[in-house]
mmCIF file of C-alpha atoms in Angstrom:
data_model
loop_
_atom_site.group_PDB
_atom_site.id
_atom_site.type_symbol
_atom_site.label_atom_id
_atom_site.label_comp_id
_atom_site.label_asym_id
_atom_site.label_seq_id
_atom_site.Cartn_x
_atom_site.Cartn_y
_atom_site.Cartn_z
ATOM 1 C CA UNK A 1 22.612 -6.154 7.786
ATOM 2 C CA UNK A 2 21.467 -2.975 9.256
ATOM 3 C CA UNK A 3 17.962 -2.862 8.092
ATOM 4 C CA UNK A 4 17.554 -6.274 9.568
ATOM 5 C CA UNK A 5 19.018 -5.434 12.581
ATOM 6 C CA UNK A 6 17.317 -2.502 13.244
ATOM 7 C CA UNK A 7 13.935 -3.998 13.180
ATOM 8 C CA UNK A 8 14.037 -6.690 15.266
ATOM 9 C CA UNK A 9 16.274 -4.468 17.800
ATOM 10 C CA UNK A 10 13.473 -2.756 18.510
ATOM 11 C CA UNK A 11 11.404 -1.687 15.355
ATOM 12 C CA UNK A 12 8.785 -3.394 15.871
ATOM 13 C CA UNK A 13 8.535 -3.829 19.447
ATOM 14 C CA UNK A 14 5.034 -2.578 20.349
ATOM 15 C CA UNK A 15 4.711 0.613 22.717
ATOM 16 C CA UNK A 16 3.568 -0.633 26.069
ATOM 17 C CA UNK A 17 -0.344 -1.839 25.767
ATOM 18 C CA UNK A 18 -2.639 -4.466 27.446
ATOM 19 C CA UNK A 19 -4.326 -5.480 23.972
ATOM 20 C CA UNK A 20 -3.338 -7.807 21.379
ATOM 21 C CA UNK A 21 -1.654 -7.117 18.594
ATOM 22 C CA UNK A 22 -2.021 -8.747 14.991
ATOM 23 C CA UNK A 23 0.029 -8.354 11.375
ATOM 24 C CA UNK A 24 -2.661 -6.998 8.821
ATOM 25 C CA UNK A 25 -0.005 -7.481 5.976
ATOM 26 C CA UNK A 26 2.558 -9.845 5.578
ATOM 27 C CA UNK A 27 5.107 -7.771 4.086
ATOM 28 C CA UNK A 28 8.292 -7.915 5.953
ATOM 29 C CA UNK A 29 7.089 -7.666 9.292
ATOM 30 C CA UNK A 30 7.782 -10.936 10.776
ATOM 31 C CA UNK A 31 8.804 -11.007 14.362
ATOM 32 C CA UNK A 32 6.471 -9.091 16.835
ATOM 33 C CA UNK A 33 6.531 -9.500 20.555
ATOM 34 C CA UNK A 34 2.800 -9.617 21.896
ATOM 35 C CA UNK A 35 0.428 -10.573 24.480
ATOM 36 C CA UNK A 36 -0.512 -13.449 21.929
ATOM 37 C CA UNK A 37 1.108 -16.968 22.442
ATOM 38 C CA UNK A 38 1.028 -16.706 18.595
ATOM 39 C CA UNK A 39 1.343 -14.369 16.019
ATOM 40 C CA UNK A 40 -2.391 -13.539 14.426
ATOM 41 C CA UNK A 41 -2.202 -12.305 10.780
ATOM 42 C CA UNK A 42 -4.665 -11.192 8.404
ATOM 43 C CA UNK A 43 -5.152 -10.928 4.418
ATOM 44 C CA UNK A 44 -7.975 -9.711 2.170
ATOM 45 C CA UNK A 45 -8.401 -10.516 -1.622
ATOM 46 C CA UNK A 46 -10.364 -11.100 -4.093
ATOM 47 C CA UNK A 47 -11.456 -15.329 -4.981
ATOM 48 C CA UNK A 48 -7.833 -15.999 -6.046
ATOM 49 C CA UNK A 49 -6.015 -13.208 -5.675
ATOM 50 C CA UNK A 50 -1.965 -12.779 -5.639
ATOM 51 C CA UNK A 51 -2.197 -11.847 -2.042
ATOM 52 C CA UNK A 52 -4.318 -14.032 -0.542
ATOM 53 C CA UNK A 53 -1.822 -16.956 -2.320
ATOM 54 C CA UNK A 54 1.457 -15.345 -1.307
ATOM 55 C CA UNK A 55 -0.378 -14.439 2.563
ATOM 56 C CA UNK A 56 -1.092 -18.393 3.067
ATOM 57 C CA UNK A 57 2.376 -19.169 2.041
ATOM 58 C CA UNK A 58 3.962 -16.644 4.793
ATOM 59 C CA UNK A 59 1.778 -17.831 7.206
ATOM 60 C CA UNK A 60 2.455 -21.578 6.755
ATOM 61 C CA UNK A 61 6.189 -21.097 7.428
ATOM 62 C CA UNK A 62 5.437 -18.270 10.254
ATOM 63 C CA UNK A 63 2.909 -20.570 11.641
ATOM 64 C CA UNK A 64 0.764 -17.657 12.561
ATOM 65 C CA UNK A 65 -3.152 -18.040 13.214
ATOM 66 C CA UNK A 66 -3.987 -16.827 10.060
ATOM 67 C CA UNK A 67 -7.140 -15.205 9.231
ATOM 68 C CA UNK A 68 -8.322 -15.243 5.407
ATOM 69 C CA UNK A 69 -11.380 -13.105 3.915
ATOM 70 C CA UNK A 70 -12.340 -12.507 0.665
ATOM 71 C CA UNK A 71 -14.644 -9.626 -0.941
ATOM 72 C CA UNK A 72 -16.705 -9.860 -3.659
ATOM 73 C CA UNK A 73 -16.210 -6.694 -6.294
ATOM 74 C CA UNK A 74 -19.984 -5.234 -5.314
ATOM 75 C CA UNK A 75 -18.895 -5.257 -1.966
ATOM 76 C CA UNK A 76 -16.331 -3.034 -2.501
ATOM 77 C CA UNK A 77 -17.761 -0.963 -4.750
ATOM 78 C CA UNK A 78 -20.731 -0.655 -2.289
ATOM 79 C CA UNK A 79 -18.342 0.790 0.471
ATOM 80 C CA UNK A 80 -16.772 3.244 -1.629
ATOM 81 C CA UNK A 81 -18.548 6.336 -0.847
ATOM 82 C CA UNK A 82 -18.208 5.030 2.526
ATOM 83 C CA UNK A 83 -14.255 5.260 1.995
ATOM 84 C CA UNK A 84 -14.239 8.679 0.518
ATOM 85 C CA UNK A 85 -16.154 10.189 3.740
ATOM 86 C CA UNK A 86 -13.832 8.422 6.217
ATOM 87 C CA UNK A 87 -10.442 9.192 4.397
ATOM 88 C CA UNK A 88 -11.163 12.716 3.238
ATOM 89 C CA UNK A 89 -9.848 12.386 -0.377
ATOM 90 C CA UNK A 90 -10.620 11.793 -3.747
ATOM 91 C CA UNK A 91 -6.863 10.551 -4.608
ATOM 92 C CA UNK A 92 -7.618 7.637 -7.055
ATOM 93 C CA UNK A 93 -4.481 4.917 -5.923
ATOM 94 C CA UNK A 94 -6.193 6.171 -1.923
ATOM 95 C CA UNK A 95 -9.367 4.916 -2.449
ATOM 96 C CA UNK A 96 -8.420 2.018 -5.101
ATOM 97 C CA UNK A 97 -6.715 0.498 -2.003
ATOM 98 C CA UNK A 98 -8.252 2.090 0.950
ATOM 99 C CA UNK A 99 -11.433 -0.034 0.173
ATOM 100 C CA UNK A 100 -10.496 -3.459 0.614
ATOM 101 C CA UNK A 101 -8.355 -2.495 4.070
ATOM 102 C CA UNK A 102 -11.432 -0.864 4.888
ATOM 103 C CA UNK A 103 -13.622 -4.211 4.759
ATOM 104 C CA UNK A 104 -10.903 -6.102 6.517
ATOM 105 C CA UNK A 105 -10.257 -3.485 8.920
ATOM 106 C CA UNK A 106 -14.310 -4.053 9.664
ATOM 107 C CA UNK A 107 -13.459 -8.275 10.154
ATOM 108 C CA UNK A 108 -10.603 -7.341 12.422
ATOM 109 C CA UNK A 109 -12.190 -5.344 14.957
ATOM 110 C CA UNK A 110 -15.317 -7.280 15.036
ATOM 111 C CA UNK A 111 -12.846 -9.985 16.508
ATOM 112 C CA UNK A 112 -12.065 -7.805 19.113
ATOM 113 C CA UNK A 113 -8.685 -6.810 18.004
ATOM 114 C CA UNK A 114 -7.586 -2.997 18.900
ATOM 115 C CA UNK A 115 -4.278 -2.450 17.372
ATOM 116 C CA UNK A 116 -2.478 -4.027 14.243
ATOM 117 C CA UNK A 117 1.420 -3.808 12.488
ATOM 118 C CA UNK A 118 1.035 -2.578 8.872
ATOM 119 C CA UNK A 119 4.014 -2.769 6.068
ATOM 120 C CA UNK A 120 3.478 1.394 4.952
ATOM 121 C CA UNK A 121 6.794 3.017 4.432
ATOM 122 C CA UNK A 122 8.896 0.487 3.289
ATOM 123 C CA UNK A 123 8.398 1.521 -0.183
ATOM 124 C CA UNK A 124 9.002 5.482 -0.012
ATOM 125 C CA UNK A 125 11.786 4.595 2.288
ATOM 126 C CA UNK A 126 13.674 2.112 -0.422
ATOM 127 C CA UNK A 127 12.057 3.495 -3.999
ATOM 128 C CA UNK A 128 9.697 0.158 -3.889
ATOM 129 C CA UNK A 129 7.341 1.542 -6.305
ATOM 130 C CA UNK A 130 7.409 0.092 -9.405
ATOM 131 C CA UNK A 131 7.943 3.459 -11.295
ATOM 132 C CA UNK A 132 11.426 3.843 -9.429
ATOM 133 C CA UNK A 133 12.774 1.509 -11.945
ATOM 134 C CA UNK A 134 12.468 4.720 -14.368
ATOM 135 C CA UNK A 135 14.348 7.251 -11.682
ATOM 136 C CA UNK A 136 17.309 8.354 -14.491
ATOM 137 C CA UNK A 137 19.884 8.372 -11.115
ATOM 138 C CA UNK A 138 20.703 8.252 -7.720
ATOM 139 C CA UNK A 139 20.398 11.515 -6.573
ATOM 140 C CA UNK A 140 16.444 12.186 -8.260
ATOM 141 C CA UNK A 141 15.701 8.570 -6.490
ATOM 142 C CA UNK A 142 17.117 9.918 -2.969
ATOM 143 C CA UNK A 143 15.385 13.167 -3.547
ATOM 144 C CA UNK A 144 11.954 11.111 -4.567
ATOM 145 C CA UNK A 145 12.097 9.137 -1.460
ATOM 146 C CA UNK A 146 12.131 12.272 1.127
ATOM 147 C CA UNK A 147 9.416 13.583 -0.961
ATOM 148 C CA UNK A 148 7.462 10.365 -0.495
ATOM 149 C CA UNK A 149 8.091 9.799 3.097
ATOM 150 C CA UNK A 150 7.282 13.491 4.088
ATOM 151 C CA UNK A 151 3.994 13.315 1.871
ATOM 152 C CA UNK A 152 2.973 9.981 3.496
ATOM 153 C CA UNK A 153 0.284 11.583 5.665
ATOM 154 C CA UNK A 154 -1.258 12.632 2.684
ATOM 155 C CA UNK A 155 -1.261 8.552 1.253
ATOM 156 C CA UNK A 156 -0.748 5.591 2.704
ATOM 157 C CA UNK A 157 -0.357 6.406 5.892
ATOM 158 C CA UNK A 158 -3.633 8.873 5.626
ATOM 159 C CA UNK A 159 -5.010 5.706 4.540
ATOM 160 C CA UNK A 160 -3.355 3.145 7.428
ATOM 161 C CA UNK A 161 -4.753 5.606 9.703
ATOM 162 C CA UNK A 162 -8.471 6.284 8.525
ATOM 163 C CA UNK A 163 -9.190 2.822 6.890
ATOM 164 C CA UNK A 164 -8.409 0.952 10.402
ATOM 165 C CA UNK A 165 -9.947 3.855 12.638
ATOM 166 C CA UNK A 166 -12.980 3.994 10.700
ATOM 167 C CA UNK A 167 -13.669 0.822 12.689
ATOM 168 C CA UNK A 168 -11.505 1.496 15.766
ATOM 169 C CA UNK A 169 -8.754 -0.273 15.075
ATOM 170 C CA UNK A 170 -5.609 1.803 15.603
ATOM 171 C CA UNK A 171 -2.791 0.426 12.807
ATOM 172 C CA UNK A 172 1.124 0.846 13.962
ATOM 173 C CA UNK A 173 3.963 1.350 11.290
ATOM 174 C CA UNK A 174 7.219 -0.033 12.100
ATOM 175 C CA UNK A 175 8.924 0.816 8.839
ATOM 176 C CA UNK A 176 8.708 4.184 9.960
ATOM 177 C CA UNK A 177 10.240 3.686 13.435
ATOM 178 C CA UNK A 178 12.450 6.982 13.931
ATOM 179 C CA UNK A 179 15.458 4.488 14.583
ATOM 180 C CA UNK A 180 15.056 2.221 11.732
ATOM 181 C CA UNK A 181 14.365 6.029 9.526
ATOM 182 C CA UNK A 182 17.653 7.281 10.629
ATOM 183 C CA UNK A 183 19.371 3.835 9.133
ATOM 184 C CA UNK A 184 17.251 3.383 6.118
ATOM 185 C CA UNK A 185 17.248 7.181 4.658
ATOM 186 C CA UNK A 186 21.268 7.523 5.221
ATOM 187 C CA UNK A 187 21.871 4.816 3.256
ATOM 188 C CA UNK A 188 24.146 5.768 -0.338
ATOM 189 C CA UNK A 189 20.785 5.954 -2.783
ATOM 190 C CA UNK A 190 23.189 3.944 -5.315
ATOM 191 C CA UNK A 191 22.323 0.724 -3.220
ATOM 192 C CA UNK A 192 18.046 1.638 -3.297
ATOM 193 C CA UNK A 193 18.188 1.360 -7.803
ATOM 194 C CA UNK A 194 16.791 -0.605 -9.588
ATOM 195 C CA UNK A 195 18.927 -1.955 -11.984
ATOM 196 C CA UNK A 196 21.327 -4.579 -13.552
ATOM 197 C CA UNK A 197 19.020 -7.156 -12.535
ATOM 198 C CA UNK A 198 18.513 -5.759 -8.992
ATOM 199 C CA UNK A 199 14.790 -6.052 -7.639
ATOM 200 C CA UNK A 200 12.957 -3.139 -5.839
ATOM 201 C CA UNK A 201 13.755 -2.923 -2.346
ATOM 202 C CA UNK A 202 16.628 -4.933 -2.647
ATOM 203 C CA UNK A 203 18.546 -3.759 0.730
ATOM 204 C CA UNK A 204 15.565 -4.629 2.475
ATOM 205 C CA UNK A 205 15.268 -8.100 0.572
ATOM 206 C CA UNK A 206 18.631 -8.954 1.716
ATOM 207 C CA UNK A 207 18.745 -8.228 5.089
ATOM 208 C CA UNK A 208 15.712 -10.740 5.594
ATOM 209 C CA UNK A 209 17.607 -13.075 3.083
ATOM 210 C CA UNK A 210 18.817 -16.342 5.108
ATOM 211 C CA UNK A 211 20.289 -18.162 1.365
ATOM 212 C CA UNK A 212 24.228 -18.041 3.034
ATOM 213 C CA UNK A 213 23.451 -19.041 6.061
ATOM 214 C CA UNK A 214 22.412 -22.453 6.235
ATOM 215 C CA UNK A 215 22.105 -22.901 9.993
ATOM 216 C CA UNK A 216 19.289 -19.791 10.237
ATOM 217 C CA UNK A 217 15.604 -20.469 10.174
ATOM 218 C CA UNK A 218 14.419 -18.222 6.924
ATOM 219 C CA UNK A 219 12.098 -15.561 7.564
ATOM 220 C CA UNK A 220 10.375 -15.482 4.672
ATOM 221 C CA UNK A 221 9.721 -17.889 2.114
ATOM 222 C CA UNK A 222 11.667 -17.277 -1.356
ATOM 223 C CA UNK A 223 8.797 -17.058 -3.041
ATOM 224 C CA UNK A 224 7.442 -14.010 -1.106
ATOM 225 C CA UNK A 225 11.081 -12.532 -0.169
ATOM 226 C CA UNK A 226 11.492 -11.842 -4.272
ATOM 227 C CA UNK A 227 8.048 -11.170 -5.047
ATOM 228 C CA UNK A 228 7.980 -8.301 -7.294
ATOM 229 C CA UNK A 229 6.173 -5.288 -5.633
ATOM 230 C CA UNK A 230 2.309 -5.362 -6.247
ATOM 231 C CA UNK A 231 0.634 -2.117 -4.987
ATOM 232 C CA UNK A 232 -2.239 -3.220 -2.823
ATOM 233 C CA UNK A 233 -4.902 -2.616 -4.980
ATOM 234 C CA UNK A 234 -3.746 -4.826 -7.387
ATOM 235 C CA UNK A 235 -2.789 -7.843 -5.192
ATOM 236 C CA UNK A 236 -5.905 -7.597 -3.917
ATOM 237 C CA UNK A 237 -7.297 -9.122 -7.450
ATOM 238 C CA UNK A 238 -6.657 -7.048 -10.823
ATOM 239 C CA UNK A 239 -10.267 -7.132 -11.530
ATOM 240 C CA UNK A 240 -10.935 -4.960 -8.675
ATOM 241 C CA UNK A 241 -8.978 -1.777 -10.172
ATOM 242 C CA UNK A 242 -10.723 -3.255 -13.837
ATOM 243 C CA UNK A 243 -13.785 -3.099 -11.982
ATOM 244 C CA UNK A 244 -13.356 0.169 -10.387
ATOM 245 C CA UNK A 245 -12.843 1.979 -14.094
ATOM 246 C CA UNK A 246 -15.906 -0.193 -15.875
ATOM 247 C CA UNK A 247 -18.238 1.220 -13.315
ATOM 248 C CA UNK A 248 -17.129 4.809 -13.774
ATOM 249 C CA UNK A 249 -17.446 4.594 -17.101
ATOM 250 C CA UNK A 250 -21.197 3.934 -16.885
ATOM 251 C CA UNK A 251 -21.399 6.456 -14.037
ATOM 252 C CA UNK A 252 -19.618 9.383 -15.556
ATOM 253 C CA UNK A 253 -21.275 10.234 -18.931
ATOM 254 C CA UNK A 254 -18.834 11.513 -21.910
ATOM 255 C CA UNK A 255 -21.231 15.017 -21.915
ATOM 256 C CA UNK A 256 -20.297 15.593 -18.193
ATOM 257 C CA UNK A 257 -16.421 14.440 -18.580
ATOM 258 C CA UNK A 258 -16.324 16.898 -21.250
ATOM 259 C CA UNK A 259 -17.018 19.712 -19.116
ATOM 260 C CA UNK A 260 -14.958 18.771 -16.416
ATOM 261 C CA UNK A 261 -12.713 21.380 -16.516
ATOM 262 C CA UNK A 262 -15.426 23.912 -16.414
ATOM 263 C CA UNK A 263 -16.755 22.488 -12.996
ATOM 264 C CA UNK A 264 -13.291 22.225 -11.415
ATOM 265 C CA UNK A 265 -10.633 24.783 -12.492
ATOM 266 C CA UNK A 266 -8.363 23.048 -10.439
ATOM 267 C CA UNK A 267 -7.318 19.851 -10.296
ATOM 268 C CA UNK A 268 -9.353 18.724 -12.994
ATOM 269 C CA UNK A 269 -10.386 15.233 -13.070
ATOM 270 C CA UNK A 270 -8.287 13.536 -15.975
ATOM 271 C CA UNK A 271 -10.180 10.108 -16.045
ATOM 272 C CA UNK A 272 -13.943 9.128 -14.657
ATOM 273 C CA UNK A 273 -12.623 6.780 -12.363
ATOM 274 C CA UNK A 274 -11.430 10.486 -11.184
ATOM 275 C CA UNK A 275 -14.333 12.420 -11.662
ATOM 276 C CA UNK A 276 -16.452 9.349 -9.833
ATOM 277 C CA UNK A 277 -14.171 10.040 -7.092
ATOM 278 C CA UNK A 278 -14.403 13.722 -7.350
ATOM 279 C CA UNK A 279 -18.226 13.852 -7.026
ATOM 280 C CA UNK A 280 -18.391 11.674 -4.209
ATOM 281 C CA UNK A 281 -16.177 14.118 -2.380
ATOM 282 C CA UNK A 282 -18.003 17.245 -3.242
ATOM 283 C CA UNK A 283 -21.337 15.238 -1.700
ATOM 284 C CA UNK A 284 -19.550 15.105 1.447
ATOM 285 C CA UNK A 285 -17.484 18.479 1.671
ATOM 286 C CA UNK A 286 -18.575 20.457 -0.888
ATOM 287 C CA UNK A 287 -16.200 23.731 0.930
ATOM 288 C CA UNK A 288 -13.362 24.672 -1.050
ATOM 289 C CA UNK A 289 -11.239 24.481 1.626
ATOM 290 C CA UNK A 290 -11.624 20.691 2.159
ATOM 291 C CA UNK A 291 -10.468 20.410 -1.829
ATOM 292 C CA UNK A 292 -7.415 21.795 -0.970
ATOM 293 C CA UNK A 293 -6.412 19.274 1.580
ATOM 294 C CA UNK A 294 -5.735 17.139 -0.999
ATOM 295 C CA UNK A 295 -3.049 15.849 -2.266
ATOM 296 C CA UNK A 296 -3.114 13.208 -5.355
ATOM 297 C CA UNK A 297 -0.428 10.372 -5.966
ATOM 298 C CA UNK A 298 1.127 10.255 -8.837
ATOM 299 C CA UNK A 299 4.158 8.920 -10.237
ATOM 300 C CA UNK A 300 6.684 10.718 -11.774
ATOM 301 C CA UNK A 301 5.749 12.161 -15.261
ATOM 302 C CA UNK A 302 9.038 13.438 -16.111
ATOM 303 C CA UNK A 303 10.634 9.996 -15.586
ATOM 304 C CA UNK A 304 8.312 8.986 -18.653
ATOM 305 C CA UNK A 305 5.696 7.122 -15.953
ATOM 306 C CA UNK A 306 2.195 6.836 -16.468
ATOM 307 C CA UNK A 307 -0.257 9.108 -15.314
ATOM 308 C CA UNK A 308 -2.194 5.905 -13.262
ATOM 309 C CA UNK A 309 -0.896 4.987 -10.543
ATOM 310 C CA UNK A 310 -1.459 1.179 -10.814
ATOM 311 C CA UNK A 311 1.580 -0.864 -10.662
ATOM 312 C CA UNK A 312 0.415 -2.251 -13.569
ATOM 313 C CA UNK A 313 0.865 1.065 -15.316
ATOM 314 C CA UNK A 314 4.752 0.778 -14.940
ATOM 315 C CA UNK A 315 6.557 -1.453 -17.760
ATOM 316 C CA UNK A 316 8.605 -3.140 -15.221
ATOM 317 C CA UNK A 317 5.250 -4.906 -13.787
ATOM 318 C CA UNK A 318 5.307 -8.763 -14.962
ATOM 319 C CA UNK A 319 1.912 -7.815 -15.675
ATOM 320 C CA UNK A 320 1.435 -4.556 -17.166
ATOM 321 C CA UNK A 321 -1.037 -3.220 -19.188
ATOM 322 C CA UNK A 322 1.184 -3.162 -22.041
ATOM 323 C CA UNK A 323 1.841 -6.598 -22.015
ATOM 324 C CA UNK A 324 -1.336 -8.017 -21.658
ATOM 325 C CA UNK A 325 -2.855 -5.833 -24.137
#
């Protein structure tokens, strides 16, 4: 297929450089050309988490050197003031999952490595969220997807860039390779829903898919090729987002919640976990004029989503909130 083509045409070929080069997530990006006899990836989780399983499974049949570290909750919750100075925001889903690549992107460069290939994009580009499988047609998907990928300075790639560079590490997005763009965002928006039994990203499944061709080394293991989409702060561990709202809860007192719309006219803080957040920020740029750089992430209200932007929010989430309730 195109997609499939059009990465390992050239996607992901790294800009000349005399450093190595390392995957810090495993998903998608699987064929890099570097200074490296072997392909070094990296994963971060919680004990137990869904990524760290499904990581160790992509790197067995990759046979990259892979590099495993775990966190422990207060660790994270330790940097997170930390995270809010480096990436400028108070966005909730920004910090939720700039944290954790935060930590690893501290392991990484005290390795020595410079430069890394991260999976952002893939999801704006291909409606991979989880709250796409609510878009009511075609045409609002395509038009949510240019939205997304225009706005991704102001998300994950705001985070890519500020998590990693906090610690020198410069991170490098293939997904958003002008090439592969001009393929991916041209294709009919009909083939990017979610629907009839169709997973998220399903294009971009299937152009790494090797099922039908029996004589082709698979990319990917099944088991990580149709894993359902899990926002990084959640395959980092659930308990980690859990975590995150328990301690704002004994942070932000109900008295000072109530009168959060007093202290911020704009934006208001519609959780603690968001007026945590919010404070932290002010500490560190209390000007007005840093507030309105920012830009939250939400998903779409008037497709009936959530408000929080967990992927656990979303109904179609084999674990959602609703279901384990």
């Amino acid at each position: 297929m195109a997609y499939g083509s059009s990465i390992s045409n050239g996607s992901v070929t790294p800009a000349s450089t005399n450093i190595p080069i390392v995957i810090i997530t495993l998903n998608g990006i699987v064929r890099i050309c570097g200074l490296w006899p072997r392909l070094h990836s990296f994963s971060i989780g919680l004990e137990g988490s869904p990524d760290l399983a499904a990581a160790r499974v992509a790197a067995e049949l990759l046979k990259t050197v892979h590099y495993e570290y775990t966190f422990a909750v207060q660790d994270g919750l330790d940097a997170v003031a930390d995270v809010i100075y480096h990436l400028e925001t108070y966005d909730v889903t920004t910090i939720r999952a700039s944290t954790p690549m935060y930590l690893l992107s501290r392991k990484i460069r005290a390795m020595g490595v410079k430069m890394v290939l991260s999976g952002e994009g893939a999801d704006e580009i291909f409606g991979g969220y989880l709250y796409f499988h609510s878009a009511p047609n075609a045409d609002e998907l395509h038009s949510e997807t240019v939205s997304r990928v225009k706005n991704l300075h102001y998300a994950d790639c705001l985070r890519a860039n500020k998590s990693t560079m906090a610690w020198g590490v410069e991170a490098r997005v293939p997904f958003l390779d002008k090439a592969f763009l001009d393929v991916a965002m041209n294709v009919d928006p009909k083939e990017k829903m979610s629907y009839k039994g169709k997973m998220e990203k399903h294009i971009l499944r299937k152009a790494f898919d090797t099922s039908d061709e029996p004589s082709t080394k698979p990319y990917l293991p099944d088991s990580i090729l149709w894993r359902q989409k899990e926002q990084f702060s959640d395959g980092v561990g659930y308990s980690w987002i859990d975590t995150l709202k328990d301690t704002a809860l004994v942070k932000v007192s109900d008295e000072a919640f109530a009168k959060a719309s007093e202290r911020w006219l704009k934006d208001t803080p519609q959780t603690k976990e968001a007026y945590w957040y919010r404070e932290i920020f002010e500490h560190w740029y209390p000007q007005d004029a840093c507030t309105e750089s920012v830009v939250r992430w939400i998903p779409r209200a008037d497709w009936g989503c959530p408000a929080d932007p967990s992927g656990r929010a979303q109904k179609a989430h084999d674990a959602a909130y609703e279901k384990s309730a």
